[in-house]
Coordinates of C-alpha atoms in Angstrom, one line a residue:
M2 CA 110.7 51.7 -74.7
P3 CA 110.0 54.5 -76.8
A4 CA 111.0 55.4 -80.6
S5 CA 112.6 58.9 -80.6
I6 CA 110.5 61.6 -82.1
H7 CA 111.4 63.6 -84.8
E8 CA 109.5 66.2 -86.6
N9 CA 109.4 65.4 -90.5
V10 CA 109.3 62.0 -92.2
T11 CA 112.2 61.6 -94.1
R12 CA 112.5 60.9 -98.2
I13 CA 113.9 57.5 -99.5
D14 CA 115.8 58.2 -102.6
G15 CA 115.0 56.6 -105.7
G16 CA 111.5 57.7 -105.9
L17 CA 110.2 55.7 -103.4
T18 CA 107.9 58.4 -100.7
T19 CA 106.9 57.0 -97.8
T20 CA 104.0 59.8 -97.3
G21 CA 101.6 57.5 -99.7
R22 CA 100.3 60.6 -101.3
P23 CA 97.9 60.1 -104.8
P24 CA 99.3 60.9 -107.4
P25 CA 98.8 64.0 -109.5
S26 CA 95.6 64.2 -112.3
P27 CA 96.2 63.3 -115.6
A28 CA 94.6 65.1 -118.5
H29 CA 91.6 64.1 -120.7
G30 CA 94.0 63.3 -122.9
C31 CA 95.0 59.5 -120.5
F32 CA 91.9 58.3 -122.5
R33 CA 92.5 58.2 -125.8
D34 CA 94.1 54.8 -125.5
N35 CA 91.5 53.6 -123.6
D36 CA 90.7 50.1 -124.8
L37 CA 86.6 51.2 -125.2
L38 CA 88.6 54.4 -127.6
V39 CA 91.8 53.5 -129.0
T40 CA 90.4 53.5 -132.3
I41 CA 87.9 56.5 -133.3
S42 CA 88.6 59.0 -134.9
E43 CA 90.6 62.2 -133.2
E44 CA 86.9 64.6 -133.7
T45 CA 85.1 61.6 -132.5
Y46 CA 87.3 61.5 -129.3
A47 CA 87.7 65.0 -129.1
Q48 CA 84.1 65.6 -128.4
V49 CA 84.1 62.7 -126.4
A50 CA 86.6 63.9 -124.1
S51 CA 84.8 66.3 -122.9
K52 CA 82.0 64.2 -121.7
I53 CA 84.3 61.8 -119.4
D54 CA 84.2 63.5 -115.5
L55 CA 87.9 62.6 -114.1
Q56 CA 86.9 61.2 -110.4
R57 CA 89.8 60.2 -107.8
F58 CA 89.3 56.5 -105.3
A59 CA 91.8 55.8 -102.4
P60 CA 93.4 52.9 -101.8
D61 CA 90.1 49.7 -100.9
Q62 CA 87.8 52.4 -101.3
V63 CA 84.5 51.0 -103.4
I64 CA 83.6 52.1 -106.4
F65 CA 80.1 51.1 -106.7
E66 CA 79.3 47.8 -104.5
E67 CA 77.2 45.0 -106.1
N68 CA 73.4 45.3 -107.3
D69 CA 73.5 49.0 -107.3
T70 CA 71.8 51.2 -110.3
G71 CA 74.2 50.9 -113.1
D72 CA 74.1 55.0 -114.6
C73 CA 77.3 54.9 -116.2
L74 CA 81.0 52.7 -117.5
Y75 CA 84.4 54.0 -116.6
L76 CA 87.6 53.8 -118.1
I77 CA 91.0 53.4 -115.9
A78 CA 93.8 56.0 -116.3
Q79 CA 95.9 55.1 -113.4
G80 CA 95.6 52.2 -110.9
S81 CA 94.4 48.8 -110.8
V82 CA 90.6 48.5 -109.7
K83 CA 89.5 45.1 -108.6
I84 CA 85.9 43.0 -109.2
S85 CA 84.8 40.9 -106.3
K86 CA 81.6 39.0 -105.0
K87 CA 80.7 38.2 -102.1
G88 CA 81.5 34.9 -101.6
R89 CA 82.4 32.6 -98.2
A90 CA 81.2 33.9 -94.7
G91 CA 80.2 36.7 -96.6
Q92 CA 83.3 37.6 -98.0
Q93 CA 84.5 39.4 -101.3
E94 CA 86.0 36.8 -103.3
T95 CA 87.7 38.4 -106.5
L96 CA 86.6 38.1 -110.3
A97 CA 89.3 40.2 -111.7
Y98 CA 92.0 42.7 -111.9
L99 CA 91.4 45.6 -114.6
L100 CA 94.2 47.7 -115.6
E101 CA 95.3 50.7 -116.7
R102 CA 93.9 51.5 -120.0
D103 CA 91.0 49.0 -119.0
F104 CA 87.3 49.7 -118.3
F105 CA 84.1 48.5 -116.6
G106 CA 80.6 48.8 -115.9
E107 CA 79.0 49.6 -118.8
M108 CA 76.8 45.8 -118.3
A109 CA 74.4 48.2 -116.7
L110 CA 74.3 51.1 -119.6
V111 CA 74.6 47.9 -122.2
D112 CA 70.9 46.2 -120.4
S113 CA 69.6 49.1 -117.7
G114 CA 70.1 46.6 -114.9
K115 CA 71.3 46.1 -111.5
R116 CA 75.7 45.9 -110.5
S117 CA 76.1 42.0 -110.7
A118 CA 79.4 42.7 -109.1
Q119 CA 81.9 45.1 -106.3
A120 CA 83.9 47.4 -107.9
S121 CA 87.0 48.5 -105.6
A122 CA 90.1 51.1 -105.6
V123 CA 93.3 48.7 -106.0
G124 CA 95.9 51.5 -104.4
H125 CA 95.3 54.8 -105.5
V126 CA 92.6 54.4 -109.0
I127 CA 91.7 58.0 -111.2
L128 CA 89.1 57.2 -113.3
G129 CA 87.1 58.5 -116.6
R130 CA 83.6 57.8 -115.6
I131 CA 81.0 58.3 -119.0
D132 CA 77.0 58.5 -118.0
R133 CA 74.9 57.5 -120.5
A134 CA 74.8 60.7 -122.6
G135 CA 77.9 60.1 -123.0
W136 CA 78.3 56.0 -124.3
D137 CA 74.3 57.4 -126.3
L138 CA 76.5 60.0 -127.7
L139 CA 80.0 57.2 -128.7
L140 CA 76.9 55.5 -129.7
R141 CA 76.0 58.1 -132.3
L142 CA 79.5 59.3 -133.0
A143 CA 81.6 55.4 -133.9
P144 CA 78.7 53.1 -133.9
H145 CA 81.5 50.1 -135.6
E146 CA 84.5 51.2 -133.5
V147 CA 82.6 50.9 -130.6
L148 CA 81.2 47.9 -130.6
G149 CA 84.0 45.9 -131.8
N150 CA 86.5 47.4 -129.2
F151 CA 83.4 46.6 -126.8
T152 CA 83.8 43.0 -128.1
K153 CA 86.4 42.3 -128.2
S154 CA 87.9 43.9 -124.5
V155 CA 84.3 41.8 -123.0
T156 CA 85.3 38.6 -125.1
K157 CA 88.9 38.7 -123.5
R158 CA 87.0 39.2 -120.2
L159 CA 85.5 36.2 -120.4
R160 CA 88.2 33.9 -121.1
Q161 CA 89.7 35.9 -118.0
N162 CA 87.1 35.3 -116.4
N163 CA 86.8 31.6 -117.0
Q164 CA 90.0 31.5 -115.9
N165 CA 90.1 33.1 -112.6
F166 CA 86.6 31.4 -111.8
I167 CA 88.5 27.8 -112.2
E168 CA 91.2 29.2 -109.7
Q169 CA 89.3 30.8 -107.2
M170 CA 87.6 27.0 -106.7
M171 CA 90.7 25.7 -106.8
R172 CA 91.9 28.8 -104.4
N173 CA 88.9 27.8 -101.7
E174 CA 89.6 24.1 -101.7
R175 CA 92.5 24.4 -100.6
L176 CA 92.0 26.9 -97.5
S177 CA 88.9 24.6 -97.0
L178 CA 91.4 21.6 -97.0
M179 CA 94.0 23.6 -95.2
G180 CA 91.8 24.9 -92.0
T181 CA 90.7 21.3 -91.6
T182 CA 93.7 19.9 -91.5
I183 CA 95.2 22.4 -88.9
S184 CA 91.8 22.2 -86.7
S185 CA 92.9 18.6 -86.4
I186 CA 97.1 19.5 -85.8
V187 CA 95.9 22.1 -82.9
H188 CA 93.9 19.8 -81.5
D189 CA 96.4 17.0 -81.4
M190 CA 99.0 19.9 -80.1
N191 CA 96.7 20.8 -77.5
N192 CA 97.5 18.0 -74.5
P193 CA 101.5 18.4 -75.8
I194 CA 101.0 22.7 -75.6
S195 CA 99.7 22.0 -72.1
C196 CA 102.4 20.2 -70.9
I197 CA 105.0 22.7 -72.1
L198 CA 103.1 25.4 -70.3
G199 CA 102.3 23.5 -67.1
A200 CA 106.5 22.3 -66.7
C201 CA 107.2 26.7 -67.8
D202 CA 105.2 27.1 -64.6
I203 CA 106.9 24.8 -61.6
I204 CA 110.2 25.5 -62.9
R205 CA 109.3 29.7 -62.8
S206 CA 107.7 28.8 -59.1
K207 CA 109.9 26.2 -58.0
N208 CA 113.7 28.4 -59.4
Q209 CA 114.4 31.7 -58.6
D210 CA 117.4 31.9 -60.7
E211 CA 116.5 35.2 -62.8
V212 CA 118.1 33.7 -66.2
V213 CA 115.8 30.7 -65.6
A214 CA 112.7 32.3 -65.5
Q215 CA 113.7 34.6 -68.3
M216 CA 114.1 31.1 -70.0
A217 CA 110.6 30.3 -69.1
N218 CA 109.2 33.3 -70.3
L219 CA 111.1 32.7 -73.6
I220 CA 109.6 29.7 -73.7
R221 CA 105.8 31.1 -72.8
E222 CA 106.6 33.7 -75.7
A223 CA 107.5 30.6 -78.4
V224 CA 104.1 28.6 -77.1
G225 CA 101.5 31.3 -77.5
K226 CA 103.2 32.6 -81.0
M227 CA 102.8 28.7 -82.0
D228 CA 99.0 29.0 -80.7
T229 CA 98.4 33.0 -83.1
M230 CA 99.7 31.6 -85.8
T231 CA 97.9 28.1 -86.3
R232 CA 94.6 30.3 -85.1
E233 CA 95.5 32.7 -88.0
L234 CA 95.2 30.4 -90.3
I235 CA 92.4 28.7 -89.3
D236 CA 90.6 31.5 -89.1
F237 CA 91.6 32.7 -92.5
S238 CA 90.4 29.3 -93.5
R239 CA 86.8 30.5 -92.4
G240 CA 86.5 33.5 -94.4
K241 CA 86.2 35.2 -90.5
T242 CA 89.1 37.0 -87.7
R243 CA 88.7 37.2 -84.5
L244 CA 90.2 39.4 -82.1
T245 CA 91.7 40.6 -78.9
I246 CA 92.1 44.2 -78.8
R247 CA 93.9 45.3 -76.1
S248 CA 95.2 49.2 -75.3
I249 CA 99.1 49.2 -76.4
S250 CA 101.3 52.9 -76.8
V251 CA 103.1 52.9 -80.5
G252 CA 106.2 52.9 -78.3
E253 CA 106.0 49.9 -76.5
F254 CA 104.5 48.1 -79.9
I255 CA 107.9 49.3 -82.0
H256 CA 110.0 48.1 -79.1
N257 CA 108.5 44.3 -79.3
L258 CA 109.2 45.2 -83.4
E259 CA 112.9 45.1 -82.3
S260 CA 114.2 41.6 -82.5
D261 CA 112.5 41.6 -86.4
F262 CA 114.6 44.6 -86.9
V263 CA 117.6 43.5 -85.6
K264 CA 117.3 40.9 -87.7
C265 CA 118.1 43.5 -90.9
R266 CA 121.3 44.8 -89.3
P267 CA 124.0 45.7 -89.1
I268 CA 123.6 44.8 -92.9
V269 CA 120.2 47.0 -93.7
D270 CA 119.9 51.1 -92.6
V271 CA 116.8 50.8 -90.3
R272 CA 115.1 54.2 -89.5
I273 CA 112.6 54.6 -87.1
E274 CA 110.6 57.5 -86.8
A275 CA 107.8 57.8 -84.6
L276 CA 105.5 60.8 -85.0
Y277 CA 102.8 59.4 -82.7
D278 CA 102.9 58.0 -79.3
G279 CA 99.7 57.7 -78.0
P280 CA 97.6 54.5 -77.1
I281 CA 96.6 51.9 -80.5
H282 CA 94.0 49.9 -78.6
I283 CA 95.0 46.7 -81.0
D284 CA 95.1 42.5 -81.5
R285 CA 99.2 43.0 -80.8
H286 CA 100.2 39.3 -80.8
R287 CA 98.4 39.8 -84.7
L288 CA 99.4 43.0 -85.9
L289 CA 103.1 42.0 -84.4
R290 CA 103.3 39.1 -86.7
V291 CA 101.8 41.5 -89.6
F292 CA 104.1 43.3 -89.1
G293 CA 106.8 40.9 -88.7
N294 CA 106.1 39.6 -92.0
L295 CA 106.3 42.7 -93.9
I296 CA 109.5 43.1 -92.4
R297 CA 111.1 39.6 -93.4
N298 CA 109.4 40.4 -96.3
A299 CA 111.1 43.7 -97.2
R300 CA 114.7 41.8 -95.8
E301 CA 114.5 39.5 -98.0
A302 CA 113.7 41.9 -101.1
M303 CA 116.9 43.6 -100.5
A304 CA 119.1 40.9 -100.6
E305 CA 120.5 41.3 -103.7
T306 CA 120.2 45.0 -103.7
E307 CA 123.8 47.3 -103.5
R308 CA 121.6 50.1 -101.2
K309 CA 119.0 48.4 -98.6
T310 CA 117.4 50.9 -96.3
L311 CA 114.1 50.0 -94.6
Q312 CA 112.0 52.9 -93.3
F313 CA 110.1 52.6 -90.6
T314 CA 107.2 55.6 -89.8
V315 CA 104.4 56.0 -87.9
K316 CA 102.1 59.3 -88.2
R317 CA 98.5 60.5 -86.7
L318 CA 96.4 61.7 -89.1
D319 CA 92.7 62.4 -87.5
S320 CA 91.2 59.8 -86.0
K321 CA 93.4 56.8 -87.8
V322 CA 97.3 56.1 -86.8
R323 CA 99.2 55.4 -90.7
F324 CA 102.5 53.1 -90.7
E325 CA 104.6 52.6 -93.2
L326 CA 107.2 50.4 -94.2
A327 CA 110.3 51.5 -97.2
D328 CA 112.5 48.9 -98.7
T329 CA 114.4 49.8 -100.7
G330 CA 114.4 46.2 -103.0
C331 CA 113.8 44.7 -105.9
G332 CA 110.7 46.2 -106.0
I333 CA 107.2 43.9 -107.6
S334 CA 106.1 43.9 -111.1
S335 CA 102.9 46.3 -111.9
N336 CA 101.1 43.3 -113.7
L337 CA 101.2 41.4 -109.6
L338 CA 101.1 44.1 -107.7
P339 CA 97.4 44.1 -107.4
K340 CA 97.4 40.6 -106.8
I341 CA 99.7 40.7 -103.5
F342 CA 97.4 40.6 -100.7
E343 CA 95.3 37.7 -102.5
P344 CA 95.5 33.7 -100.8
F345 CA 98.3 31.5 -102.7
M346 CA 100.5 35.0 -104.3
T347 CA 104.1 34.2 -104.2
H348 CA 106.0 36.8 -106.1
G349 CA 110.1 36.0 -105.8
K350 CA 110.4 32.7 -103.7
S351 CA 110.3 29.5 -103.5
N352 CA 109.9 28.2 -100.3
G353 CA 106.9 31.0 -99.7
T354 CA 103.4 29.2 -99.6
G355 CA 101.4 32.7 -100.4
L356 CA 99.4 33.5 -97.4
G357 CA 101.9 35.9 -95.6
L358 CA 100.1 39.0 -96.9
A359 CA 96.2 37.6 -97.1
V360 CA 96.3 36.9 -93.9
S361 CA 98.0 40.5 -92.8
K362 CA 95.7 41.9 -94.8
A363 CA 92.8 40.3 -93.4
V364 CA 94.1 40.9 -89.8
I365 CA 93.9 44.7 -91.0
D366 CA 90.5 44.7 -92.3
A367 CA 89.2 43.3 -89.2
H368 CA 90.4 46.1 -87.2
G369 CA 88.5 48.2 -89.3
G370 CA 92.1 49.4 -91.0
S371 CA 93.1 49.6 -94.9
I372 CA 96.7 48.1 -96.0
S373 CA 97.6 49.5 -99.1
A374 CA 101.7 48.7 -101.4
T375 CA 103.3 50.9 -104.0
S376 CA 105.7 50.1 -105.6
N377 CA 108.9 50.6 -108.1
E378 CA 112.0 49.3 -109.9
F379 CA 113.7 52.0 -106.3
G380 CA 111.4 49.7 -103.7
T381 CA 108.2 48.9 -102.1
T382 CA 106.1 50.8 -99.9
F383 CA 103.5 49.4 -97.6
Q384 CA 100.8 51.6 -96.2
I385 CA 98.9 50.4 -93.0
D386 CA 95.5 52.6 -91.8
L387 CA 94.8 52.0 -88.8
P388 CA 91.7 53.7 -86.5
L389 CA 92.4 55.3 -83.4
E390 CA 89.3 53.6 -81.7
T391 CA 89.1 49.9 -82.6

């Protein structure tokens, strides 16, 4: 059952918008409090500011790759930057998240070497680029202040990286153990699952009652979901997600999500707007799990809020389809927001595994798409872009 087509996407009150537009560009003065420049004089800053090149990066856009030539450093004006290196199965393993007022990329200027890691945008990011001429100007005008700030920041970052390294090793160990355990469980479950599916087929063939047939189909669907869940976790622990791509209309996909939306109603005002109803090529079962997880998270985030609105929007943007899920929940704190797609990160859940969003991102990445989130005290918006052709 296709969703109804509307001309415009509505705006949710309280400052939460589903447009996913990047923030406006800042003035050069926004770098005055950057950790690298905070102690330099106003006169020095005035000369250096003209050398700062403002640059904007979209969610997940790579700022520079590992082993690239380092010819500049960056100051963070808005957003967050993820620093990562290739790890298991060639996947990027996170080393650190850098927030506003921080800087990065300076080591390649100091030693004239290659980039030692990859830097990518988390959400919409605005940076100030300082090339070698600007760096030399800084050192000439305020050597003591800049080197002092540089040393403090690098020392702080080394401490953080040591902690992150320990946490990463523990996380990888847990993922490896999880994959081994689940593989063993799946192996043991194969025979009982085969018996269940075989019994369903016999019951359906021997009994023409419509209700019995519906119940048999429900059992098969439930077993299929169990199989998808376990294989998702196995693939994630191994660092590779295998997809079964099929063509499906957006309307049919939204209809498949109805059971998740039903759990929100009537307490939550669910608004669905499909501005695109054409075909998409996806792994239906995997993406139903992704969106089901996001809808459940949104419902739980609105449990204690007075206003409960869930806005689900689908639209086409050139060669991709954009899904947006916006809630009016409690929001995600700014220090946790950049890390929500990392394994074993939980937010406000006593019984959460911390794997839901990490697995969701792996599935979206395997489709060649992207997922990002924005949040404030009025709620959270998740934006998922999927290519029309996978």
